[in-house]
Tab-separated table of C-alpha atoms in Angstrom:
chain	number	residue	atom	x	y	z
A	1	MET	CA	-65.736	53.405	96.566
A	2	ALA	CA	-64.266	57.128	95.166
A	3	GLU	CA	-60.933	55.802	94.353
A	4	SER	CA	-61.541	53.553	92.313
A	5	LEU	CA	-63.616	55.725	89.521
A	6	GLN	CA	-61.881	56.956	86.921
A	7	THR	CA	-61.079	60.350	88.084
A	8	GLY	CA	-62.214	63.382	85.584
A	9	GLY	CA	-58.790	64.020	84.543
A	10	GLY	CA	-58.427	67.654	85.786
A	11	GLN	CA	-59.744	70.369	88.703
A	12	ALA	CA	-62.352	71.909	87.063
A	13	SER	CA	-62.495	75.590	86.620
A	14	GLY	CA	-63.296	77.566	90.199
A	15	VAL	CA	-62.268	73.743	92.265
A	16	CYS	CA	-59.254	74.437	94.285
A	17	LYS	CA	-56.724	71.335	94.546
A	18	GLU	CA	-56.766	70.053	97.303
A	19	ARG	CA	-60.907	69.109	97.013
A	20	GLN	CA	-60.884	65.276	95.573
A	21	GLY	CA	-62.934	65.726	92.218
A	22	TRP	CA	-64.548	62.482	90.424
A	23	THR	CA	-67.126	61.256	87.528
A	24	GLN	CA	-70.123	59.319	87.561
A	25	ASN	CA	-71.250	57.559	84.955
A	26	VAL	CA	-74.961	56.903	84.412
A	27	VAL	CA	-75.529	54.208	81.832
A	28	ILE	CA	-78.976	53.839	80.632
A	29	MET	CA	-79.862	50.487	78.342
A	30	ARG	CA	-83.404	49.033	76.818
A	31	HIS	CA	-83.809	45.854	77.304
A	32	GLY	CA	-82.932	42.912	74.626
A	33	ASP	CA	-84.955	41.969	72.384
A	34	ARG	CA	-88.801	40.649	73.189
A	35	ILE	CA	-90.750	37.534	72.814
A	36	ASP	CA	-94.148	38.649	71.488
A	37	ALA	CA	-92.456	41.111	69.049
A	38	ALA	CA	-90.718	38.318	67.096
A	39	GLU	CA	-93.415	35.644	67.449
A	40	PRO	CA	-96.838	37.395	68.014
A	41	LEU	CA	-98.348	33.801	68.994
A	42	TRP	CA	-96.820	33.911	71.788
A	43	LEU	CA	-99.796	36.039	73.615
A	44	SER	CA	-102.160	33.566	72.432
A	45	HIS	CA	-100.770	30.731	75.015
A	46	ALA	CA	-98.911	32.959	77.321
A	47	ASP	CA	-99.655	32.564	81.412
A	48	ARG	CA	-98.529	36.307	81.424
A	49	PRO	CA	-98.829	38.301	78.250
A	50	TRP	CA	-97.711	41.432	79.805
A	51	ASP	CA	-94.069	39.858	80.695
A	52	PRO	CA	-92.186	38.392	77.688
A	53	PRO	CA	-89.470	36.746	77.756
A	54	LEU	CA	-86.326	37.731	75.642
A	55	THR	CA	-86.121	35.667	72.587
A	56	ASP	CA	-82.593	33.316	71.588
A	57	THR	CA	-81.841	36.874	69.534
A	58	GLY	CA	-82.106	39.261	72.822
A	59	MET	CA	-80.103	37.212	74.336
A	60	ILE	CA	-77.041	36.867	72.947
A	61	ARG	CA	-77.223	40.835	71.928
A	62	ALA	CA	-77.816	40.954	75.527
A	63	TRP	CA	-74.448	39.027	75.978
A	64	THR	CA	-72.686	41.344	73.636
A	65	THR	CA	-73.442	43.912	74.287
A	66	GLY	CA	-72.682	43.367	77.831
A	67	LYS	CA	-68.723	42.559	76.534
A	68	ARG	CA	-68.676	46.095	75.290
A	69	LEU	CA	-69.520	47.199	78.207
A	70	ARG	CA	-66.402	45.771	79.617
A	71	ASN	CA	-64.583	48.392	77.528
A	72	VAL	CA	-66.752	51.178	77.722
A	73	GLY	CA	-63.785	53.231	79.496
A	74	PHE	CA	-64.914	52.844	83.550
A	75	PRO	CA	-66.137	49.992	85.701
A	76	VAL	CA	-69.664	49.876	85.964
A	77	HIS	CA	-70.159	49.330	89.577
A	78	ARG	CA	-73.783	48.583	90.128
A	79	ILE	CA	-76.563	47.007	87.839
A	80	ILE	CA	-79.908	48.629	88.724
A	81	VAL	CA	-82.959	46.603	86.922
A	82	SER	CA	-86.113	46.893	85.586
A	83	PRO	CA	-88.068	44.151	87.756
A	84	PHE	CA	-90.167	43.045	84.682
A	85	LEU	CA	-88.626	40.029	82.635
A	86	ARG	CA	-86.957	41.114	79.699
A	87	CYS	CA	-85.260	42.878	81.147
A	88	LEU	CA	-84.196	40.451	84.342
A	89	GLN	CA	-83.002	37.983	81.648
A	90	THR	CA	-80.820	40.975	79.584
A	91	ALA	CA	-79.875	41.971	83.380
A	92	ALA	CA	-78.611	38.361	83.892
A	93	GLU	CA	-76.725	38.555	80.085
A	94	VAL	CA	-74.948	42.144	80.692
A	95	ILE	CA	-73.928	40.954	84.914
A	96	THR	CA	-72.302	37.915	83.309
A	97	ALA	CA	-70.407	39.568	80.482
A	98	LEU	CA	-69.082	42.004	83.297
A	99	CYS	CA	-68.359	39.569	85.772
A	100	CYS	CA	-66.561	36.787	83.411
A	101	VAL	CA	-63.549	35.751	84.577
A	102	VAL	CA	-60.870	34.837	81.674
A	103	ASP	CA	-57.146	34.819	81.062
A	104	ASP	CA	-57.521	36.625	77.810
A	105	GLU	CA	-60.354	39.458	75.832
A	106	THR	CA	-60.021	37.421	72.705
A	107	HIS	CA	-60.947	34.398	74.242
A	108	LEU	CA	-64.481	36.871	76.570
A	109	LEU	CA	-64.789	38.269	72.321
A	110	SER	CA	-65.060	34.528	70.887
A	111	MET	CA	-67.439	33.283	73.920
A	112	GLU	CA	-70.934	34.138	71.129
A	113	THR	CA	-73.047	33.057	74.130
A	114	SER	CA	-72.457	33.295	77.865
A	115	ALA	CA	-72.985	29.123	77.635
A	116	GLY	CA	-69.742	28.385	80.361
A	117	ALA	CA	-68.759	31.342	81.765
A	118	VAL	CA	-67.189	31.816	84.928
A	119	ILE	CA	-67.903	34.827	87.054
A	120	ASP	CA	-66.887	36.790	89.732
A	121	PRO	CA	-70.096	37.875	91.474
A	122	THR	CA	-67.931	40.646	93.450
A	123	ARG	CA	-67.005	42.916	90.579
A	124	VAL	CA	-70.677	44.334	90.587
A	125	LYS	CA	-73.562	44.732	93.067
A	126	VAL	CA	-77.270	44.415	91.966
A	127	ASN	CA	-80.524	45.454	92.727
A	128	ILE	CA	-84.222	46.007	91.391
A	129	GLU	CA	-86.233	48.878	90.841
A	130	TYR	CA	-90.007	49.052	90.322
A	131	GLY	CA	-89.693	53.215	89.692
A	132	LEU	CA	-87.355	51.837	86.163
A	133	CYS	CA	-90.638	49.726	85.156
A	134	GLU	CA	-92.366	49.869	81.982
A	135	VAL	CA	-95.146	52.400	81.040
A	136	PHE	CA	-98.308	51.268	83.674
A	137	SER	CA	-100.592	51.881	80.797
A	138	MET	CA	-102.980	49.636	78.758
A	139	PRO	CA	-100.979	50.801	75.282
A	140	ALA	CA	-97.444	50.187	76.618
A	141	MET	CA	-98.508	47.189	77.838
A	142	ARG	CA	-100.187	45.689	75.117
A	143	LEU	CA	-103.053	44.383	76.924
A	144	SER	CA	-106.866	45.129	77.157
A	145	ALA	CA	-107.393	44.810	80.838
A	146	PRO	CA	-105.114	44.031	83.674
A	147	PRO	CA	-104.487	40.228	85.214
A	148	LYS	CA	-107.740	40.102	87.574
A	149	ASP	CA	-106.115	38.805	90.133
A	150	GLY	CA	-103.946	42.334	90.497
A	151	MET	CA	-100.378	40.028	90.233
A	152	TRP	CA	-98.282	41.695	88.477
A	153	LEU	CA	-94.768	40.093	88.823
A	154	PRO	CA	-93.970	37.993	91.217
A	155	ASP	CA	-92.501	37.839	94.813
A	156	VAL	CA	-89.152	39.715	94.552
A	157	SER	CA	-86.794	36.894	95.913
A	158	GLU	CA	-88.107	34.990	92.834
A	159	LEU	CA	-87.143	37.931	90.511
A	160	GLU	CA	-83.614	37.830	92.359
A	161	ALA	CA	-83.080	34.139	91.692
A	162	LEU	CA	-83.296	35.258	87.587
A	163	LEU	CA	-79.930	36.772	88.497
A	164	PRO	CA	-76.777	35.761	88.734
A	165	ALA	CA	-76.419	34.084	92.423
A	166	GLY	CA	-73.952	36.411	94.636
A	167	THR	CA	-74.228	39.663	92.468
A	168	ILE	CA	-77.315	41.422	94.914
A	169	ASP	CA	-77.546	43.731	97.358
A	170	HIS	CA	-79.738	43.020	99.902
A	171	SER	CA	-78.796	46.288	101.823
A	172	VAL	CA	-80.069	48.707	99.317
A	173	GLU	CA	-84.078	48.902	99.538
A	174	PRO	CA	-86.208	50.532	95.918
A	175	PHE	CA	-86.637	54.184	95.549
A	176	LYS	CA	-90.258	53.038	94.419
A	177	GLN	CA	-91.373	50.504	97.081
A	178	GLN	CA	-94.489	48.955	94.340
A	179	LEU	CA	-95.425	49.334	90.695
A	180	PRO	CA	-97.029	52.433	89.497
A	181	LEU	CA	-100.947	52.796	89.753
A	182	TRP	CA	-102.531	51.637	86.751
A	183	GLU	CA	-103.455	53.578	83.892
A	184	GLU	CA	-100.030	55.776	83.830
A	185	SER	CA	-100.135	58.564	81.224
A	186	LEU	CA	-97.326	58.816	79.274
A	187	ALA	CA	-96.467	62.569	81.178
A	188	VAL	CA	-96.605	60.558	84.325
A	189	ALA	CA	-94.556	57.685	84.200
A	190	ARG	CA	-91.821	60.422	81.915
A	191	GLU	CA	-91.786	62.448	85.444
A	192	ARG	CA	-91.066	59.842	86.466
A	193	TYR	CA	-88.472	57.823	84.755
A	194	HIS	CA	-86.724	61.468	85.279
A	195	THR	CA	-86.929	61.512	88.994
A	196	VAL	CA	-86.018	58.030	89.759
A	197	ILE	CA	-82.711	57.767	87.197
A	198	GLU	CA	-81.596	60.832	89.180
A	199	ALA	CA	-82.818	59.745	92.751
A	200	LEU	CA	-80.246	56.663	91.679
A	201	ALA	CA	-77.507	58.482	90.473
A	202	ASP	CA	-77.734	60.633	94.086
A	203	LYS	CA	-78.701	57.749	96.042
A	204	PHE	CA	-75.185	55.894	94.646
A	205	PRO	CA	-72.931	59.496	94.124
A	206	HIS	CA	-69.355	57.471	94.078
A	207	GLU	CA	-70.728	54.648	91.678
A	208	ASN	CA	-70.844	54.299	87.833
A	209	LEU	CA	-74.306	52.566	87.392
A	210	LEU	CA	-75.758	50.942	84.119
A	211	LEU	CA	-80.080	51.012	84.343
A	212	VAL	CA	-81.477	48.293	82.912
A	213	THR	CA	-85.107	49.554	81.968
A	214	HIS	CA	-87.228	49.744	79.518
A	215	ALA	CA	-87.145	52.013	75.816
A	216	GLU	CA	-89.501	55.586	77.553
A	217	ALA	CA	-86.778	55.877	80.008
A	218	VAL	CA	-83.847	55.696	77.868
A	219	GLY	CA	-85.714	58.228	75.300
A	220	VAL	CA	-86.254	60.936	78.549
A	221	SER	CA	-82.565	60.902	79.137
A	222	ILE	CA	-82.008	61.994	76.300
A	223	THR	CA	-84.684	64.698	75.939
A	224	SER	CA	-84.621	65.689	79.254
A	225	HIS	CA	-80.896	67.100	78.359
A	226	LEU	CA	-81.453	68.223	74.980
A	227	LYS	CA	-84.240	70.660	73.590
A	228	ASP	CA	-86.534	70.818	71.262
A	229	VAL	CA	-85.742	66.398	69.763
A	230	ILE	CA	-88.564	63.861	70.498
A	231	VAL	CA	-87.230	60.494	70.628
A	232	TYR	CA	-89.414	57.861	68.354
A	233	GLU	CA	-87.418	54.890	68.392
A	234	VAL	CA	-84.742	53.080	70.849
A	235	GLU	CA	-83.345	50.236	69.716
A	236	TYR	CA	-82.913	47.017	71.545
A	237	CYS	CA	-79.792	47.312	74.412
A	238	ALA	CA	-79.343	50.651	72.533
A	239	TYR	CA	-78.182	52.740	75.618
A	240	THR	CA	-77.219	55.998	76.261
A	241	HIS	CA	-74.181	57.463	78.819
A	242	LEU	CA	-75.026	60.144	80.956
A	243	GLN	CA	-71.814	61.942	82.931
A	244	ARG	CA	-71.308	64.665	85.590
A	245	GLN	CA	-68.479	65.690	87.724
A	246	PHE	CA	-68.245	65.553	92.362
A	247	TYR	CA	-65.252	66.923	94.678
A	248	THR	CA	-65.421	66.215	97.959
A	249	GLU	CA	-66.027	69.222	100.320
A	250	ASN	CA	-66.835	69.132	104.087
A	251	SER	CA	-66.901	64.806	103.557
A	252	LYS	CA	-69.612	65.044	101.234
A	253	ALA	CA	-69.879	64.238	98.051
A	254	VAL	CA	-70.644	67.902	96.103
A	255	THR	CA	-71.707	67.582	92.346
A	256	GLU	CA	-69.693	70.631	89.966
A	257	GLY	CA	-73.409	70.825	88.152
A	258	GLY	CA	-76.161	68.042	86.489
A	259	PHE	CA	-75.322	65.113	84.039
A	260	LYS	CA	-73.851	65.884	80.745
A	261	LEU	CA	-75.585	64.077	77.917
A	262	LEU	CA	-72.605	62.108	75.729
A	263	GLU	CA	-73.242	60.355	72.073
A	264	GLN	CA	-71.154	57.939	71.449
A	265	PRO	CA	-71.803	54.857	68.566
A	266	SER	CA	-73.788	52.930	70.688
A	267	TRP	CA	-76.704	56.285	69.425
A	268	SER	CA	-76.759	54.787	66.022
A	269	PRO	CA	-80.116	52.630	67.081
A	270	ILE	CA	-82.061	55.608	68.498
A	271	LEU	CA	-83.520	57.589	66.387
A	272	LEU	CA	-84.291	61.655	67.174
A	273	MET	CA	-86.569	64.158	65.156
A	274	LYS	CA	-85.227	67.988	65.926
A	275	LEU	CA	-88.572	69.781	66.023
A	276	PRO	CA	-89.054	73.235	65.175
A	277	SER	CA	-87.186	75.937	67.894
A	278	SER	CA	-89.066	77.131	70.359
A	279	SER	CA	-88.268	80.332	70.624
């Protein structure tokens, strides 16, 4: 798989020329527009108020973002998704855009929605990851109490059915096998996101990843790499881009160092605040 990755554009300092090097890219993206934010009355009749779907605008935004990711400068090999409905629907639109088969890219750009899109499902691999789920607390879930039956989500087979047929990689087990404990603190959730992002990247070192998750995870991908900042707003479908270099040594993938956070136009809908220096 390494040969299909975009290379790092040259040898890193101190690396022998015979080492085979490559670049791993990891994109962390928030889901699209959720219906409970656009239609507050939806909550009054929702069977699952903690798991809102996307609005029509959210579906289009996700589709448009997927089209943009086709031209991000590297192939996306694997999409890993939070099990919540808004993330699954976002991922489905992005996957359809990335896998859409067209004779001319201008035709794809003219498609306002994914309706009628023909896809090649072999272009990406997809799996669901419980560790990318929403912060598991009342404020984040907008709940006064957990569901009485304790059933937060449908069975994983039902969740997978929401994604384009033929894209699911059934050989992969989730890093986190279950949802977090209820009333997860924000600090614990942030540590979870940091751990899971790193673990997923380490699990697939030869692949470029797209993680479809929640706003707090996008924020963590920034604050883990920038000192003295807080992230106070992440727009729908906004994403960050992490990158690191690898080489092969004794048939093993060895990283040249940790991830670096790349600045890019998609940062415009992510608002940061610089904190006073601690020094």
